[in-house]
Short mmCIF file of C-alpha atoms (C1' of nucleotides) in Angstrom, two decimals:
data_model
loop_
_atom_site.label_atom_id
_atom_site.label_comp_id
_atom_site.label_asym_id
_atom_site.label_seq_id
_atom_site.Cartn_x
_atom_site.Cartn_y
_atom_site.Cartn_z
CA MET A 1 5.74 -10.85 1.21
CA PRO A 2 3.72 -7.84 1.84
CA GLU A 3 6.12 -5.96 3.89
CA GLY A 4 7.81 -2.50 2.92
CA HIS A 5 9.72 -3.90 0.08
CA THR A 6 6.86 -5.31 -1.87
CA VAL A 7 4.75 -2.18 -1.63
CA HIS A 8 7.94 -0.12 -2.70
CA ARG A 9 8.03 -2.64 -5.92
CA VAL A 10 4.50 -2.45 -6.71
CA ALA A 11 4.93 1.46 -6.60
CA ARG A 12 7.97 1.12 -8.85
CA LEU A 13 6.12 -0.91 -11.35
CA PHE A 14 3.03 0.92 -11.31
CA GLY A 15 5.21 3.98 -11.97
CA ALA A 16 6.42 2.31 -15.07
CA LEU A 17 3.16 0.48 -16.27
CA PHE A 18 0.53 3.27 -15.27
CA VAL A 19 1.70 6.71 -14.74
CA GLY A 20 0.68 9.17 -17.38
CA ARG A 21 -1.77 6.88 -18.72
CA THR A 22 -5.67 6.50 -18.84
CA ILE A 23 -6.94 3.66 -17.03
CA GLU A 24 -10.10 1.83 -16.82
CA ALA A 25 -10.98 0.55 -13.30
CA SER A 26 -13.76 -1.95 -12.26
CA SER A 27 -14.58 -4.04 -9.34
CA PRO A 28 -15.01 -7.38 -10.85
CA GLN A 29 -15.94 -8.58 -7.17
CA GLY A 30 -18.43 -5.80 -6.84
CA ARG A 31 -17.06 -4.57 -3.42
CA PHE A 32 -15.27 -1.28 -4.81
CA SER A 33 -17.68 -0.63 -7.55
CA GLN A 34 -18.32 3.02 -6.59
CA GLY A 35 -14.56 3.76 -5.76
CA ALA A 36 -13.62 2.24 -9.19
CA ALA A 37 -16.41 4.35 -11.14
CA SER A 38 -14.59 7.60 -9.46
CA ILE A 39 -11.71 6.92 -11.06
CA SER A 40 -12.38 5.02 -14.06
CA GLY A 41 -11.44 6.88 -17.34
CA ARG A 42 -9.06 9.33 -15.19
CA SER A 43 -5.19 8.90 -15.75
CA ILE A 44 -2.67 8.08 -13.05
CA VAL A 45 -0.15 11.01 -12.50
CA ALA A 46 1.80 9.36 -9.52
CA VAL A 47 2.13 6.16 -7.52
CA ASP A 48 4.21 5.89 -4.33
CA ALA A 49 4.61 3.90 -1.28
CA VAL A 50 5.12 4.93 2.40
CA GLY A 51 5.89 2.03 4.67
CA LYS A 52 3.28 -0.65 3.46
CA GLN A 53 0.62 2.02 2.06
CA LEU A 54 0.53 2.37 -1.53
CA PHE A 55 -1.04 5.90 -3.01
CA MET A 56 -2.12 6.18 -6.65
CA ASP A 57 -2.68 9.86 -7.50
CA LEU A 58 -5.48 10.52 -10.18
CA ASP A 59 -5.93 13.61 -12.39
CA ASN A 60 -8.87 14.53 -10.40
CA ASP A 61 -7.38 15.11 -7.36
CA LEU A 62 -8.35 11.81 -5.98
CA ILE A 63 -6.13 9.06 -4.66
CA VAL A 64 -6.35 5.32 -4.35
CA ARG A 65 -5.06 4.13 -1.04
CA VAL A 66 -4.13 0.39 -1.13
CA HIS A 67 -3.01 -1.54 2.03
CA LEU A 68 -2.38 -5.10 1.23
CA GLY A 69 -2.61 -6.52 4.85
CA ILE A 70 -1.68 -10.34 5.22
CA TYR A 71 -3.65 -11.55 2.40
CA GLY A 72 -3.60 -8.86 -0.21
CA ALA A 73 -1.85 -9.35 -3.58
CA TRP A 74 -1.51 -7.82 -7.15
CA ASP A 75 -1.53 -9.59 -10.02
CA VAL A 76 -0.05 -7.85 -13.12
CA THR A 77 -0.30 -9.35 -16.69
CA THR A 78 0.82 -7.45 -19.72
CA HIS A 79 0.15 -7.80 -23.32
CA PRO A 80 3.02 -9.67 -25.09
CA ASP A 81 3.41 -6.32 -27.28
CA ASN A 82 3.93 -4.38 -24.16
CA ALA A 83 7.49 -3.30 -24.10
CA GLU A 84 7.65 -0.97 -20.73
CA VAL A 85 8.94 -3.93 -18.69
CA ALA A 86 11.43 -6.44 -19.63
CA GLN A 87 9.75 -8.89 -16.91
CA VAL A 88 6.49 -8.75 -15.60
CA LEU A 89 5.66 -9.28 -12.06
CA THR A 90 2.76 -11.15 -10.58
CA SER A 91 1.46 -12.11 -7.32
CA LEU A 92 3.03 -9.12 -5.67
CA GLY A 93 2.05 -9.51 -2.11
CA ALA A 94 0.79 -12.59 -0.38
CA PRO A 95 2.57 -15.83 -1.40
CA ARG A 96 0.88 -17.16 -4.38
CA SER A 97 1.87 -20.12 -6.30
CA ARG A 98 0.83 -19.48 -9.59
CA ALA A 99 2.80 -16.69 -11.27
CA ARG A 100 0.88 -16.04 -14.70
CA ARG A 101 1.68 -13.96 -17.85
CA PHE A 102 -0.29 -13.47 -20.58
CA GLY A 103 0.78 -15.66 -23.55
CA GLU A 104 3.10 -17.70 -21.31
CA TRP A 105 1.16 -20.48 -19.50
CA GLU A 106 3.28 -23.45 -19.92
CA GLY A 107 1.10 -26.46 -20.37
CA ASP A 108 -1.97 -24.76 -19.27
CA HIS A 109 -4.78 -25.23 -21.93
CA ASP A 110 -6.93 -23.18 -20.10
CA ALA A 111 -4.73 -20.19 -20.81
CA PRO A 112 -6.90 -17.31 -22.04
CA ASP A 113 -6.21 -16.07 -25.51
CA VAL A 114 -7.97 -12.69 -24.91
CA PHE A 115 -6.42 -9.46 -23.32
CA PRO A 116 -7.28 -8.65 -20.52
CA PRO A 117 -7.95 -12.29 -19.38
CA PRO A 118 -10.97 -12.80 -17.11
CA PRO A 119 -10.64 -11.93 -13.65
CA VAL A 120 -9.84 -14.81 -11.50
CA GLY A 121 -11.24 -15.33 -7.83
CA GLN A 122 -12.32 -12.19 -5.82
CA VAL A 123 -10.85 -9.26 -7.71
CA ARG A 124 -11.53 -6.24 -5.55
CA LEU A 125 -10.09 -3.73 -8.27
CA ARG A 126 -9.05 -4.31 -11.69
CA LEU A 127 -6.87 -1.40 -13.60
CA VAL A 128 -6.46 -1.62 -17.39
CA ALA A 129 -4.28 0.70 -19.61
CA ASP A 130 -4.67 -1.04 -22.98
CA ASP A 131 -1.83 -3.35 -22.94
CA VAL A 132 -1.65 -3.96 -19.16
CA VAL A 133 -3.73 -5.07 -16.36
CA ALA A 134 -3.49 -5.26 -12.64
CA ASP A 135 -5.76 -7.10 -10.50
CA LEU A 136 -5.95 -6.55 -6.80
CA ARG A 137 -7.17 -9.44 -4.49
CA GLY A 138 -7.85 -9.62 -0.55
CA PRO A 139 -6.73 -6.16 0.25
CA THR A 140 -7.15 -4.88 4.05
CA ALA A 141 -7.83 -1.52 2.60
CA CYS A 142 -8.77 -0.25 -0.85
CA GLU A 143 -10.30 3.22 -0.89
CA VAL A 144 -10.57 6.33 -2.79
CA ILE A 145 -9.63 9.63 -0.39
CA THR A 146 -8.55 12.98 -0.79
CA ARG A 147 -5.37 14.73 -0.84
CA GLU A 148 -6.11 15.71 2.71
CA GLN A 149 -6.97 12.26 3.97
CA ALA A 150 -3.78 10.92 2.47
CA ASP A 151 -1.67 13.21 4.02
CA ALA A 152 -3.16 12.56 7.38
CA ILE A 153 -2.30 8.85 6.86
CA ARG A 154 1.25 9.78 5.59
CA HIS A 155 1.69 12.15 8.85
CA ARG A 156 0.72 9.28 11.19
CA LEU A 157 3.40 6.77 9.89
CA GLY A 158 6.67 6.65 11.03
CA PRO A 159 10.00 7.07 8.89
CA ASP A 160 10.35 5.06 5.90
CA PRO A 161 14.12 4.91 4.86
CA LEU A 162 13.15 5.50 1.23
CA VAL A 163 11.02 8.40 1.75
CA MET A 164 12.44 9.96 4.90
CA THR A 165 16.26 9.95 4.00
CA GLY A 166 19.29 11.23 5.40
CA ALA A 167 19.97 12.07 8.92
CA ARG A 168 16.33 13.12 9.77
CA GLY A 169 14.75 9.55 9.35
CA GLN A 170 17.45 8.18 11.94
CA ARG A 171 16.57 11.12 14.16
CA VAL A 172 13.00 10.54 14.29
CA PHE A 173 13.17 6.63 14.48
CA THR A 174 15.36 7.15 17.41
CA GLU A 175 13.43 9.25 19.09
CA ARG A 176 10.40 7.41 18.85
CA LEU A 177 12.12 3.94 19.70
CA LEU A 178 13.62 5.09 22.82
CA ALA A 179 10.29 6.92 23.97
CA THR A 180 8.67 3.99 24.81
CA LYS A 181 9.02 0.96 27.27
CA ARG A 182 7.21 -1.36 25.46
CA PRO A 183 9.26 -4.35 24.43
CA ILE A 184 11.29 -3.77 21.49
CA GLY A 185 10.02 -6.80 19.45
CA LEU A 186 6.66 -4.72 19.49
CA VAL A 187 7.72 -1.37 18.87
CA LEU A 188 9.73 -2.53 15.66
CA MET A 189 6.13 -3.54 14.52
CA ASP A 190 4.52 -0.51 15.22
CA GLN A 191 3.77 1.78 11.80
CA SER A 192 4.11 4.94 13.68
CA VAL A 193 7.51 4.28 14.80
CA VAL A 194 9.11 3.06 11.85
CA ALA A 195 7.15 2.21 8.49
CA GLY A 196 7.31 -0.87 6.51
CA ILE A 197 8.51 -3.53 9.10
CA GLY A 198 6.76 -6.76 9.43
CA ASN A 199 6.57 -10.03 11.24
CA VAL A 200 9.72 -11.30 9.04
CA TYR A 201 11.87 -8.17 8.89
CA ARG A 202 11.24 -7.72 12.78
CA ALA A 203 12.17 -11.03 13.78
CA GLU A 204 15.33 -11.05 11.39
CA ILE A 205 16.39 -7.46 12.42
CA LEU A 206 16.35 -8.12 15.95
CA PHE A 207 18.53 -11.61 15.64
CA ARG A 208 20.93 -9.51 13.28
CA HIS A 209 21.47 -7.34 16.25
CA ARG A 210 21.36 -10.02 18.89
CA LEU A 211 18.68 -8.03 20.76
CA ASP A 212 16.31 -9.50 23.21
CA PRO A 213 12.61 -8.83 21.96
CA TYR A 214 11.46 -8.50 25.42
CA ARG A 215 13.97 -5.79 26.34
CA PRO A 216 12.14 -2.25 26.89
CA ALA A 217 12.58 -0.17 23.62
CA SER A 218 13.85 2.73 26.07
CA ALA A 219 16.67 0.40 27.45
CA HIS A 220 18.60 0.72 24.15
CA SER A 221 21.28 3.36 23.27
CA PRO A 222 21.13 5.73 20.43
CA GLU A 223 23.77 4.15 18.93
CA VAL A 224 21.90 0.72 18.71
CA ALA A 225 18.94 2.72 17.43
CA GLY A 226 21.13 4.16 14.69
CA ALA A 227 22.35 0.77 13.82
CA LEU A 228 19.04 -0.53 13.65
CA TRP A 229 17.69 2.29 11.36
CA LYS A 230 20.55 1.96 9.01
CA ASP A 231 19.96 -1.91 8.60
CA TRP A 232 16.48 -1.61 8.00
CA GLY A 233 17.46 0.84 5.29
CA SER A 234 19.73 -1.78 3.62
CA LEU A 235 17.32 -4.68 3.98
CA LEU A 236 14.59 -2.47 2.62
CA ARG A 237 16.79 -1.56 -0.30
CA ASP A 238 18.04 -5.03 -0.75
CA GLY A 239 14.33 -6.59 -0.86
CA ILE A 240 13.16 -3.86 -3.22
CA ALA A 241 16.13 -4.89 -5.42
CA THR A 242 15.52 -8.70 -5.38
CA GLY A 243 11.87 -9.14 -4.20
CA VAL A 244 12.81 -11.25 -1.75
CA MET A 245 13.58 -11.02 2.07
CA LEU A 246 16.84 -12.48 2.34
CA THR A 247 18.08 -11.29 5.70
CA ARG A 248 21.26 -13.52 6.40
CA ASP A 249 24.44 -11.62 5.83
CA ASP A 250 26.70 -14.97 6.18
CA LEU A 251 26.10 -16.37 2.92
CA SER A 252 28.64 -17.09 -0.19
CA PRO A 253 27.63 -15.34 -3.20
CA SER A 254 26.66 -18.87 -4.66
CA GLU A 255 24.74 -19.62 -1.48
CA ARG A 256 22.89 -16.34 -1.75
CA LYS A 257 22.14 -16.99 -5.35
CA LYS A 258 20.53 -20.21 -4.50
CA ALA A 259 18.54 -18.66 -1.61
CA LEU A 260 17.23 -15.84 -3.73
CA ARG A 261 15.54 -18.64 -5.81
CA SER A 262 14.63 -21.54 -3.56
CA ALA A 263 12.84 -19.90 -0.62
CA GLN A 264 14.95 -21.96 1.69
CA ASN A 265 17.56 -20.91 4.23
CA ARG A 266 16.81 -17.19 3.71
CA HIS A 267 16.42 -16.55 7.38
CA TRP A 268 18.31 -16.57 10.67
CA VAL A 269 15.07 -17.55 12.93
CA TYR A 270 11.80 -16.62 11.16
CA LYS A 271 9.74 -19.90 10.95
CA ARG A 272 12.90 -21.95 12.30
CA GLU A 273 11.35 -22.51 15.77
CA GLY A 274 12.72 -25.92 17.09
CA LYS A 275 15.49 -25.97 14.72
CA GLU A 276 19.33 -25.17 15.68
CA CYS A 277 20.43 -21.65 16.00
CA ARG A 278 22.76 -20.95 12.81
CA VAL A 279 25.04 -19.07 15.19
CA CYS A 280 24.91 -21.05 18.38
CA GLY A 281 23.43 -24.03 18.02
CA SER A 282 20.78 -23.98 20.45
CA VAL A 283 16.82 -24.27 19.90
CA VAL A 284 15.06 -21.49 18.04
CA ALA A 285 12.04 -20.40 20.06
CA MET A 286 8.81 -19.27 18.95
CA ASP A 287 6.51 -17.08 21.07
CA VAL A 288 3.25 -15.44 20.64
CA MET A 289 3.73 -11.60 21.09
CA SER A 290 0.59 -9.48 20.71
CA ALA A 291 -1.06 -11.96 18.32
CA ARG A 292 1.79 -12.64 16.30
CA LYS A 293 4.52 -15.12 15.96
CA LEU A 294 7.82 -13.96 17.38
CA TYR A 295 10.85 -16.00 16.45
CA TYR A 296 14.29 -15.60 18.27
CA CYS A 297 17.45 -17.30 19.63
CA PRO A 298 16.95 -17.34 23.37
CA SER A 299 20.75 -17.77 23.71
CA CYS A 300 22.11 -15.35 21.17
CA GLN A 301 19.27 -12.73 21.93
CA ALA A 302 19.70 -12.93 25.60
CA SER A 303 19.80 -9.55 27.60
"C1'" DT B 1 -13.76 -31.64 1.65
"C1'" DC B 2 -12.12 -29.18 5.40
"C1'" DA B 3 -9.38 -26.82 8.91
"C1'" DC B 4 -5.87 -23.76 9.03
"C1'" DA B 5 -2.21 -20.81 8.58
"C1'" DA B 6 -0.25 -16.11 6.33
"C1'" DT B 7 4.75 -11.27 5.28
"C1'" DG B 8 -1.83 -6.85 9.25
"C1'" DA B 9 -4.11 -3.84 11.29
"C1'" DA B 10 -8.83 -1.72 13.57
"C1'" DC B 11 -11.54 -1.97 16.87
"C1'" DA B 12 -14.00 -3.20 21.34
"C1'" DA B 13 -13.78 -4.03 26.16
"C1'" DT C 1 -6.42 -9.14 25.19
"C1'" DG C 2 -9.51 -10.69 22.10
"C1'" DT C 3 -12.20 -10.52 17.86
"C1'" DT C 4 -13.07 -9.27 13.40
"C1'" DC C 5 -12.38 -8.35 8.37
"C1'" DC C 6 -9.83 -9.52 3.98
"C1'" DT C 7 -8.30 -14.41 0.35
"C1'" DT C 8 -5.99 -18.12 -1.15
"C1'" DG C 9 -3.23 -22.68 -1.05
"C1'" DT C 10 -1.75 -26.16 1.54
"C1'" DG C 11 -1.96 -30.49 3.82
"C1'" DA C 12 -4.50 -33.34 6.57
"C1'" DC C 13 -8.62 -36.57 6.19
#
DNA sequence: TCACAATGAACAA
DNA sequence: TGTTCCTTGTGAC
């Protein structure tokens, strides 16, 4: 799940739960003790996401940057009295089967009766604001940086449809996409070309536009680039709204509702190698491209 | 109990 | 292109 939509959801949730509040920060695991100490007791003034990067601004001009990578995830638990959010989101990030909510462990006699509950596993960073706790595990990056350093990171990222809105985002994306002869399947994953797309969205977007992943990015028209940009924007917004990467647009409303819950039948080609293409019936392929699994339909996506 | 995969990216060579 | 780092859950034994 840690593609762009997840990080925007975290930013949105943290905006509601933490912004304007004083936080106690710690590193139960110990690997971020110094960083936690430098922000503990401060208040969070803003949280925002660019691509897969999360930035939390503190009132002492320091910024916490978090990148979940493949494994990273946030677990957020609220005290039952917290009324800020109607529904608490847990396990935001890498797939975790066990979603927990304080006071709502069904059939779990080990449920803690204290708040905040004791950290479970390798918690790099714990943020507590009296009635809400967020635990971060397994991030690729978690560091305290300056405004200048944060700006440098933002600058090297490609456009994110929710950050660079309007025509400018499409223009920058199109320029960068068409400027390279590298396979388009690689370029869509390049965070300096477009921010937030990961392995699932990469495969699904290419299929939705019936594009050959191996075709040079530069071989495409500005019109195709524009369509890709708009599609990524709508997929991202939908992913943020639902919390799910549901990339099929051929489902009936009831099928869609089911797919949002079941984790089955959400994708055109992702993790469907060896199965029949939903459009043409030929066998979905899987190649390893630059150490990542690339799923595609060799027939629908032939150039 | 153990190997392995996983929605990522930095780095070396 | 290959290696390394980060952590957890699963499915095979």
